[in-house]
PDB file of C-alpha atoms and ligand atoms in Angstrom:
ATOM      1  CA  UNK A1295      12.607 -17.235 -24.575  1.00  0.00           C
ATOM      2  CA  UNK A1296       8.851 -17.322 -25.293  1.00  0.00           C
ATOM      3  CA  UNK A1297       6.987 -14.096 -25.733  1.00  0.00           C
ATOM      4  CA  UNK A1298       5.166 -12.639 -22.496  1.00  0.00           C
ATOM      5  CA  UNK A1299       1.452 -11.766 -22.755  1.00  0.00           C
ATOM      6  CA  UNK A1300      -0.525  -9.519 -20.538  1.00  0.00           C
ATOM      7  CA  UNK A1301      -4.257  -9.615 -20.483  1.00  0.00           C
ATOM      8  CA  UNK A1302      -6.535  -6.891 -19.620  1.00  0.00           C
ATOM      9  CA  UNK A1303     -10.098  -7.859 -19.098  1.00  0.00           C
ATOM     10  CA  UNK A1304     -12.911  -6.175 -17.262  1.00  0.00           C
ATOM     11  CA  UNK A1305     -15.903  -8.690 -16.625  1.00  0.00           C
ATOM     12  CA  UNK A1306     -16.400 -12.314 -17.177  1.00  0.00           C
ATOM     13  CA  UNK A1307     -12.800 -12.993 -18.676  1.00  0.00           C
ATOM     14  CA  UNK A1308     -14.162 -16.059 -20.848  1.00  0.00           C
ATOM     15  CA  UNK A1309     -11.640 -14.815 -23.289  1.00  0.00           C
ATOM     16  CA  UNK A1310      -8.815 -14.554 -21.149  1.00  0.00           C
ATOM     17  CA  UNK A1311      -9.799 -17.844 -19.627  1.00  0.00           C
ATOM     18  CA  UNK A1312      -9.585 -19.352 -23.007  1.00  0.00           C
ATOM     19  CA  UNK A1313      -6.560 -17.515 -24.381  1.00  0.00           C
ATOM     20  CA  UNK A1314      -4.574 -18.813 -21.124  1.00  0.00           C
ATOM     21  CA  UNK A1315      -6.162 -22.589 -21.477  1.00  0.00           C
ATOM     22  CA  UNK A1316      -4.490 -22.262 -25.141  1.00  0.00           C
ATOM     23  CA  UNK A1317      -1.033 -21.159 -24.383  1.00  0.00           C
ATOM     24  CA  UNK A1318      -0.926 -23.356 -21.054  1.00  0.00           C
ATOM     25  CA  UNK A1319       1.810 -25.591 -22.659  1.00  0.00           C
ATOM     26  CA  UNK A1320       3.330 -23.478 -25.004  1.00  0.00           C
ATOM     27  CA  UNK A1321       6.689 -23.094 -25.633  1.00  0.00           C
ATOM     28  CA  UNK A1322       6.763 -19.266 -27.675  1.00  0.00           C
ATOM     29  CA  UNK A1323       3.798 -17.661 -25.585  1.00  0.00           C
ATOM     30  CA  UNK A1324       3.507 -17.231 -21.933  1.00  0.00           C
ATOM     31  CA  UNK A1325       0.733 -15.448 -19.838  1.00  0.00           C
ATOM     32  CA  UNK A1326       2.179 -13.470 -17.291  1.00  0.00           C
ATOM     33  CA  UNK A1327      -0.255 -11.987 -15.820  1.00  0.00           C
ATOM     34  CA  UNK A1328      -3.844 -10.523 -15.946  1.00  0.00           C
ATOM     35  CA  UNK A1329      -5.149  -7.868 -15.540  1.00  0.00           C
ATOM     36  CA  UNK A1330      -8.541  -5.896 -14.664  1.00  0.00           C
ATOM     37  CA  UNK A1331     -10.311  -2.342 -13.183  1.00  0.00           C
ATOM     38  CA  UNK A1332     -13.162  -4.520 -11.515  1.00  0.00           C
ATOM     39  CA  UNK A1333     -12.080  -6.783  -8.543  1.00  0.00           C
ATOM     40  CA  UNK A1334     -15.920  -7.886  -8.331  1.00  0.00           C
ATOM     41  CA  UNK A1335     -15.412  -9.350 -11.887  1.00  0.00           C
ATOM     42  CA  UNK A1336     -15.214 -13.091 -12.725  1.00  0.00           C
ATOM     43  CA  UNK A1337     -11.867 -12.532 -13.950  1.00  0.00           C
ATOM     44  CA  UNK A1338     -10.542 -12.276 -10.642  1.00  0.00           C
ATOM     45  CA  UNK A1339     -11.609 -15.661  -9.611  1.00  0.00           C
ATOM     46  CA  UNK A1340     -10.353 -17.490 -12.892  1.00  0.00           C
ATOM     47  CA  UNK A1341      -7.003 -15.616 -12.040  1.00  0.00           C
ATOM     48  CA  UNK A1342      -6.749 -17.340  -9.260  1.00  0.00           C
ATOM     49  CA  UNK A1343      -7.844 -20.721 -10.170  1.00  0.00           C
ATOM     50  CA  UNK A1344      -5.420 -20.229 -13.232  1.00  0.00           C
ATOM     51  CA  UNK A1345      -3.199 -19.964 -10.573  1.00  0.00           C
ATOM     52  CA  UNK A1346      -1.963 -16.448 -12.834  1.00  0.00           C
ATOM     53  CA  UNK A1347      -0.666 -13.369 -11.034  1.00  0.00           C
ATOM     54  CA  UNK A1348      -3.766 -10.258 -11.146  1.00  0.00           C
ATOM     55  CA  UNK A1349      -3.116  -6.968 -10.330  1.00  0.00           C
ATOM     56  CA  UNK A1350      -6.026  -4.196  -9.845  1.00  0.00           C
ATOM     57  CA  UNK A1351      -5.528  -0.841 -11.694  1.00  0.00           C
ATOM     58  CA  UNK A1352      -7.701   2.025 -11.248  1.00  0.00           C
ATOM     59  CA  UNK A1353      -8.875   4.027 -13.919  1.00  0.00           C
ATOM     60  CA  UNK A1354      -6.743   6.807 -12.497  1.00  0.00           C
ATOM     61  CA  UNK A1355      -3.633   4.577 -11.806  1.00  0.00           C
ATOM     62  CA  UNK A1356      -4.227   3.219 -15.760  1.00  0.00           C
ATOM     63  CA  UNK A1357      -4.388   6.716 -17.105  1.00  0.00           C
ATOM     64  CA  UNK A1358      -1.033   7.874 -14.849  1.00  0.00           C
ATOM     65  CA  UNK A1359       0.388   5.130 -15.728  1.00  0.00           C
ATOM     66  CA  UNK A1360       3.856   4.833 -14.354  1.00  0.00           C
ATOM     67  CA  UNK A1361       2.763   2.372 -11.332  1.00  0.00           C
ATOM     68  CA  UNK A1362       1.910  -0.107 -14.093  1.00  0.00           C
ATOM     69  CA  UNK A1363       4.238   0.216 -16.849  1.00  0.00           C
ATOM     70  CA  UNK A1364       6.760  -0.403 -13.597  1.00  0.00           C
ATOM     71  CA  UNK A1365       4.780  -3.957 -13.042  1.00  0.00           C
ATOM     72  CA  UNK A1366       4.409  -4.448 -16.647  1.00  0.00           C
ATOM     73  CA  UNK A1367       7.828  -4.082 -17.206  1.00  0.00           C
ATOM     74  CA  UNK A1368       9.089  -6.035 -13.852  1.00  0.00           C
ATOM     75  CA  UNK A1369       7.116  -9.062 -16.027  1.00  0.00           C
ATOM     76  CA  UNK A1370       8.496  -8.711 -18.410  1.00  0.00           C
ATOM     77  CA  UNK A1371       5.343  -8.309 -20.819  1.00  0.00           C
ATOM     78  CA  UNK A1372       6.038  -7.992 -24.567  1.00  0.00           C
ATOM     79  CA  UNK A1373       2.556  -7.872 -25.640  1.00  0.00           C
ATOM     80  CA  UNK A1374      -0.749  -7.057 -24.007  1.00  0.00           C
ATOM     81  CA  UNK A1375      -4.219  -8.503 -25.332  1.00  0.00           C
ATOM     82  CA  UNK A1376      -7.400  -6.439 -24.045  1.00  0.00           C
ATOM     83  CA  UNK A1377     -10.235  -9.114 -23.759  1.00  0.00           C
ATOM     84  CA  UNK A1378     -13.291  -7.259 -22.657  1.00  0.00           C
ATOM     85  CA  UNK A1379     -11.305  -4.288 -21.131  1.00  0.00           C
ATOM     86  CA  UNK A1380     -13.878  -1.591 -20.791  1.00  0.00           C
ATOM     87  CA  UNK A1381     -11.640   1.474 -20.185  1.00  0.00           C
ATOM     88  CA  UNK A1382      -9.600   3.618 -22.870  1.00  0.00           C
ATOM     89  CA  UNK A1383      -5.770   3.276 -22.568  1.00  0.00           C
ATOM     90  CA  UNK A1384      -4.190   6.704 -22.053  1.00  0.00           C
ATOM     91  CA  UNK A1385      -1.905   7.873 -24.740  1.00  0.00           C
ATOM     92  CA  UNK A1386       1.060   7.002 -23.040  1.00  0.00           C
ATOM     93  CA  UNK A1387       0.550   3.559 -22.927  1.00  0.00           C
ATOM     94  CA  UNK A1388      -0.146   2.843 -26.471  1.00  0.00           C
ATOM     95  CA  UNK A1389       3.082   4.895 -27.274  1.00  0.00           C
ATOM     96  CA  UNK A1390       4.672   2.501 -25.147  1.00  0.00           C
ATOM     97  CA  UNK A1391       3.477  -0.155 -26.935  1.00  0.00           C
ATOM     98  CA  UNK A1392       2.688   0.920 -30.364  1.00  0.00           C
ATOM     99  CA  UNK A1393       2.012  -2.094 -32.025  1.00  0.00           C
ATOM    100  CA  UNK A1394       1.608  -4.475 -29.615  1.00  0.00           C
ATOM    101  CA  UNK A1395      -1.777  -4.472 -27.633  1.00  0.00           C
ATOM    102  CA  UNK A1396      -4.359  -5.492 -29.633  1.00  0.00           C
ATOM    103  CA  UNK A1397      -7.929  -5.760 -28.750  1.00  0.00           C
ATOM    104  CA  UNK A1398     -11.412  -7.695 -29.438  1.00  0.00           C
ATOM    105  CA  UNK A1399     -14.426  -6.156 -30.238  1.00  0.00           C
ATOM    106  CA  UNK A1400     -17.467  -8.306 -30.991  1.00  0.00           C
ATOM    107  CA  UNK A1401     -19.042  -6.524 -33.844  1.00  0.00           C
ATOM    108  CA  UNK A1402     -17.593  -6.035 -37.672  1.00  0.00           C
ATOM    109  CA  UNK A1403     -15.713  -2.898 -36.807  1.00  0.00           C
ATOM    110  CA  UNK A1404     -16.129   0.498 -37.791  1.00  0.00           C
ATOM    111  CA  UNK A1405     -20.131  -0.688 -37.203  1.00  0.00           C
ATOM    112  CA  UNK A1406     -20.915  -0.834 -33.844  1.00  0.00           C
ATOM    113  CA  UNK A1407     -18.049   0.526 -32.154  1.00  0.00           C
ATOM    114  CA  UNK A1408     -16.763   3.616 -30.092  1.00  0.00           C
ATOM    115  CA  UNK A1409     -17.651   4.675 -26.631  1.00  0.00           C
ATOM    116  CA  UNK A1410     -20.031   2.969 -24.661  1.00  0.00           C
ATOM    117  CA  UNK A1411     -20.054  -0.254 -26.827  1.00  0.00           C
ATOM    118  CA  UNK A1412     -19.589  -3.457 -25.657  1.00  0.00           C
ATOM    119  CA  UNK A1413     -20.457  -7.078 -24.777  1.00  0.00           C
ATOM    120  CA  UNK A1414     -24.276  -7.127 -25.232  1.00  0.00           C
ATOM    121  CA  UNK A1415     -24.905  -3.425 -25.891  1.00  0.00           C
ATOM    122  CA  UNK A1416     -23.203  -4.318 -29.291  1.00  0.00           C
ATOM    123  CA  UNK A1417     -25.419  -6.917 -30.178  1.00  0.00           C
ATOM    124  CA  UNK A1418     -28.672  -5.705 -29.129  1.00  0.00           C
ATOM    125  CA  UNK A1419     -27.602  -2.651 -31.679  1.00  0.00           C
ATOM    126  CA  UNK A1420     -27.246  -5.317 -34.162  1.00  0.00           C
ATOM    127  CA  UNK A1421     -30.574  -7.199 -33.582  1.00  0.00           C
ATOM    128  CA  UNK A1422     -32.474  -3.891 -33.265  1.00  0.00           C
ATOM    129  CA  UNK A1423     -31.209  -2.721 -36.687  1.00  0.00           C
ATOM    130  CA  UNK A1424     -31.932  -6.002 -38.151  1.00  0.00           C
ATOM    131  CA  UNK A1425     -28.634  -6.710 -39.304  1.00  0.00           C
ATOM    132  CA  UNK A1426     -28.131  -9.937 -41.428  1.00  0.00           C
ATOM    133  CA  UNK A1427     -25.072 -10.534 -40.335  1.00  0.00           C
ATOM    134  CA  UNK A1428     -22.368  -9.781 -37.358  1.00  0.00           C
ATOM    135  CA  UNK A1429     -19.489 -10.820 -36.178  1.00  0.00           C
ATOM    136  CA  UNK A1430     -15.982 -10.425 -34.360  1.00  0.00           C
ATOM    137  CA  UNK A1431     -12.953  -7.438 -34.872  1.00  0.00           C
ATOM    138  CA  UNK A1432      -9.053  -7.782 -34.023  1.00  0.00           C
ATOM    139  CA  UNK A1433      -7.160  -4.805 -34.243  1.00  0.00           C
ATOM    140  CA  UNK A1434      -4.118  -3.064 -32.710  1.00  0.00           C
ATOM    141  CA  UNK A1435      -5.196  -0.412 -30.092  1.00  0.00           C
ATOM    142  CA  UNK A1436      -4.684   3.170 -30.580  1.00  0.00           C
ATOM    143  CA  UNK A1437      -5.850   5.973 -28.362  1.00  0.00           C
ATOM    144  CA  UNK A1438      -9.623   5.807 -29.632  1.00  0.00           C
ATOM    145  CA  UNK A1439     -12.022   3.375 -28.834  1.00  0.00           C
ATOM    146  CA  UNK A1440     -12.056   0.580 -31.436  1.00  0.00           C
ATOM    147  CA  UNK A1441     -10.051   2.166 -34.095  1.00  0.00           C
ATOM    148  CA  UNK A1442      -6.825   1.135 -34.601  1.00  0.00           C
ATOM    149  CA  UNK A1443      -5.420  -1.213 -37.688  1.00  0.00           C
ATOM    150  CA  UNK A1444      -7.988  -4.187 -38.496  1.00  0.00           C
ATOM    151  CA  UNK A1445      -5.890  -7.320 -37.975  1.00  0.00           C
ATOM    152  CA  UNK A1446      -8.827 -10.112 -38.842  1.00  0.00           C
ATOM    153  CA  UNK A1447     -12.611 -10.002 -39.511  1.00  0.00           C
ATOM    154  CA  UNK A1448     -15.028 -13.248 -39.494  1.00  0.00           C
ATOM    155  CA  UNK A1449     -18.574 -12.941 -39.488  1.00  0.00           C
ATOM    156  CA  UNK A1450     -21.330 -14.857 -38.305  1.00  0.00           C
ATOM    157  CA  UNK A1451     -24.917 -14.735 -39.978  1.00  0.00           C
ATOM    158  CA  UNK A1452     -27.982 -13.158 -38.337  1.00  0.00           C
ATOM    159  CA  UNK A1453     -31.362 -14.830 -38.914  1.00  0.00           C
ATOM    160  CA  UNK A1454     -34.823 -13.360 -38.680  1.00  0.00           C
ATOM    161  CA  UNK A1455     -35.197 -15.186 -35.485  1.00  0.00           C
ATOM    162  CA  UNK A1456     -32.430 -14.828 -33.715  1.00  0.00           C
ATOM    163  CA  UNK A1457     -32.149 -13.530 -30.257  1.00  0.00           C
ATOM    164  CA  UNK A1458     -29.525 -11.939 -27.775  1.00  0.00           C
ATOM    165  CA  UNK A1459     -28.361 -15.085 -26.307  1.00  0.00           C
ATOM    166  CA  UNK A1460     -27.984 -17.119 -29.652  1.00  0.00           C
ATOM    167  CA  UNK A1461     -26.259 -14.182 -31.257  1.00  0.00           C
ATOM    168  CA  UNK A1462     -23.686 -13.981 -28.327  1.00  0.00           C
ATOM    169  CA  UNK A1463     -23.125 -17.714 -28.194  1.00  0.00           C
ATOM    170  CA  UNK A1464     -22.450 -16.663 -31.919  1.00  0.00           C
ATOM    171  CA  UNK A1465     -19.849 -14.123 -31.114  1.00  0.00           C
ATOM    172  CA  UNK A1466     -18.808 -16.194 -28.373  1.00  0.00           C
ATOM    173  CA  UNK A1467     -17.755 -18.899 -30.693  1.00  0.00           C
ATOM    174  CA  UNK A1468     -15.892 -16.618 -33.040  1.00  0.00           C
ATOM    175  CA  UNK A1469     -13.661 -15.391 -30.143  1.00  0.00           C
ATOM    176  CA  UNK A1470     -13.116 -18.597 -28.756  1.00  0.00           C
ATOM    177  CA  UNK A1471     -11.752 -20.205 -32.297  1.00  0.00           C
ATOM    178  CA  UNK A1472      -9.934 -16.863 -33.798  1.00  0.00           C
ATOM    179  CA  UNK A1473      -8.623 -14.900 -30.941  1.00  0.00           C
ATOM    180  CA  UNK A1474      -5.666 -17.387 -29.481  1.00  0.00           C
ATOM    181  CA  UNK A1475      -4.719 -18.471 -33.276  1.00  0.00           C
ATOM    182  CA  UNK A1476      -4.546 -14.536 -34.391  1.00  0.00           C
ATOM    183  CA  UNK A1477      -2.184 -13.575 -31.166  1.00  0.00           C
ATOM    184  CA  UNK A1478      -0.369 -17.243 -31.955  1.00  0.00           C
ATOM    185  CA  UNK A1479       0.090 -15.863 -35.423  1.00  0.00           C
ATOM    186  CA  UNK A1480       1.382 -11.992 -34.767  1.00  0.00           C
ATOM    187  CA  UNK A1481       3.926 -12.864 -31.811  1.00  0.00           C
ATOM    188  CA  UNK A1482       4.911 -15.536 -34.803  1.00  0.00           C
ATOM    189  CA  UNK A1483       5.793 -12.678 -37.225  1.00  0.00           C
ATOM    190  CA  UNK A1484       6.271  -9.996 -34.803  1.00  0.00           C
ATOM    191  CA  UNK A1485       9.365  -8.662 -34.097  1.00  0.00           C
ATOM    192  CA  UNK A1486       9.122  -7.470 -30.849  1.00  0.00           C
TER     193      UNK A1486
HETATM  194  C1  GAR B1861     -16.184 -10.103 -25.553  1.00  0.00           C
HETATM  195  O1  GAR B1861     -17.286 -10.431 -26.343  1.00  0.00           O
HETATM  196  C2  GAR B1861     -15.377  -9.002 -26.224  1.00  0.00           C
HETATM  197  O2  GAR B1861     -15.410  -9.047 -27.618  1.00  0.00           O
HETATM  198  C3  GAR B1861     -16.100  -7.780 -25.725  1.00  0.00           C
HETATM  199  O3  GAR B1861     -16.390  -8.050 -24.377  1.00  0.00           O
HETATM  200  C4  GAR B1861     -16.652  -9.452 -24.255  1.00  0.00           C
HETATM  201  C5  GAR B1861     -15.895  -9.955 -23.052  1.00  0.00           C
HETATM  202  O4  GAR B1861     -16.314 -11.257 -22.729  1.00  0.00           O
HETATM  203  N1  GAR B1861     -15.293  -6.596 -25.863  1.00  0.00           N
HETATM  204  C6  GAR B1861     -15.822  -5.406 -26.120  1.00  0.00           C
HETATM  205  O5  GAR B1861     -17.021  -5.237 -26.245  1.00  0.00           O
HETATM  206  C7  GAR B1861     -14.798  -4.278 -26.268  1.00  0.00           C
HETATM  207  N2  GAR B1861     -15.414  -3.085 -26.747  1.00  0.00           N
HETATM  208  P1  GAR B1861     -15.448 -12.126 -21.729  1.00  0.00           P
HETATM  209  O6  GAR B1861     -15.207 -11.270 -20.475  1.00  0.00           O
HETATM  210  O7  GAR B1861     -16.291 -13.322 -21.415  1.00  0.00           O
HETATM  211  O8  GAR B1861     -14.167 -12.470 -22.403  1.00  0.00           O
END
């Protein structure tokens, strides 16, 4: 039986996009279905085209709960991957789960993270500080933002001229090579 993913993503969903594109044809790792807070979000559209099942949560409905663990659970979903999921899971979801949603954050976590950073907020921190160097976070999710156990760190270099959009296309990079081998890897050694 492969493992079933869920994916929880919030804007653009290039990540999800990709992590789907990589497990299209596998036979451990199935994506079961996506899901997002923002309906006017680019996700929803690559959902579709994916041809992937989406259901909308509110930040209410995510925080209660019970209406969603009751879909997550009807798909069977072993493992949940937040790509770009802006809100903070309630504690009853990641006791539900301990161990098995993990999360991206574009930055070398604990720099740059907590409330209120994300996507390009993270990297104009970076640039503005005059970093030399940045790069991409996966951990497990606990109930604070961007804290739980590091599962793998790469960086990227920051040069004296670089600018938002070559530092994102940096990030962008990192995600797109690390994030489907990392989940590939866990559900591997996972005993779920
Ligand atoms: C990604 O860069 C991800 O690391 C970041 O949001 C972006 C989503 O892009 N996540 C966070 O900042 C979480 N705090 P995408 O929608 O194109 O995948």
């Amino acid at each position: 039986m492969p493992k079933k993913l869920a994916i929880f993503a919030s804007g653009s969903g290039s990540n999800a996009q990709n992590i789907c594109n990589y497990f299209a044809n596998h036979s451990d790792v199935k994506v079961v279905l996506i899901c997002t807070n923002n309906l006017d979000a680019f996700i929803v559209k690559r959902a579709k085209k994916l041809n992937i099942p989406i259901t909308f949560i509110t930040k209410t409905e995510l925080n209660y709960f019970i209406n969603l663990y009751k879909k997550l659970q009807n798909a069977e979903v072993d493992f949940i991957i937040l790509a770009g999921f802006l809100l903070r899971l309630p504690t009853i979801m990641v006791e539900k789960y301990p161990n098995h949603i993990i999360n991206i954050h574009p930055s070398l976590l604990p720099k740059y993270g907590g409330r209120g950073m994300y996507g390009d907020i993270v990297h104009k921190a970076v640039l503005k500080n005059k970093e030399i160097e940045s790069g991409i976070s996966i951990h497990f999710v606990n109930q604070n933002y961007d804290e739980g156990e590091l599962i793998l760190q790469e960086k990227c270099s920051v040069s004296a001229n670089e600018t938002l959009e070559t530092l994102a296309a940096k990030i962008h990079q990192l995600e797109r090579k690390h994030l489907p081998l990392t989940i590939e890897k866990i559900l591997k050694n996972h005993n779920l």
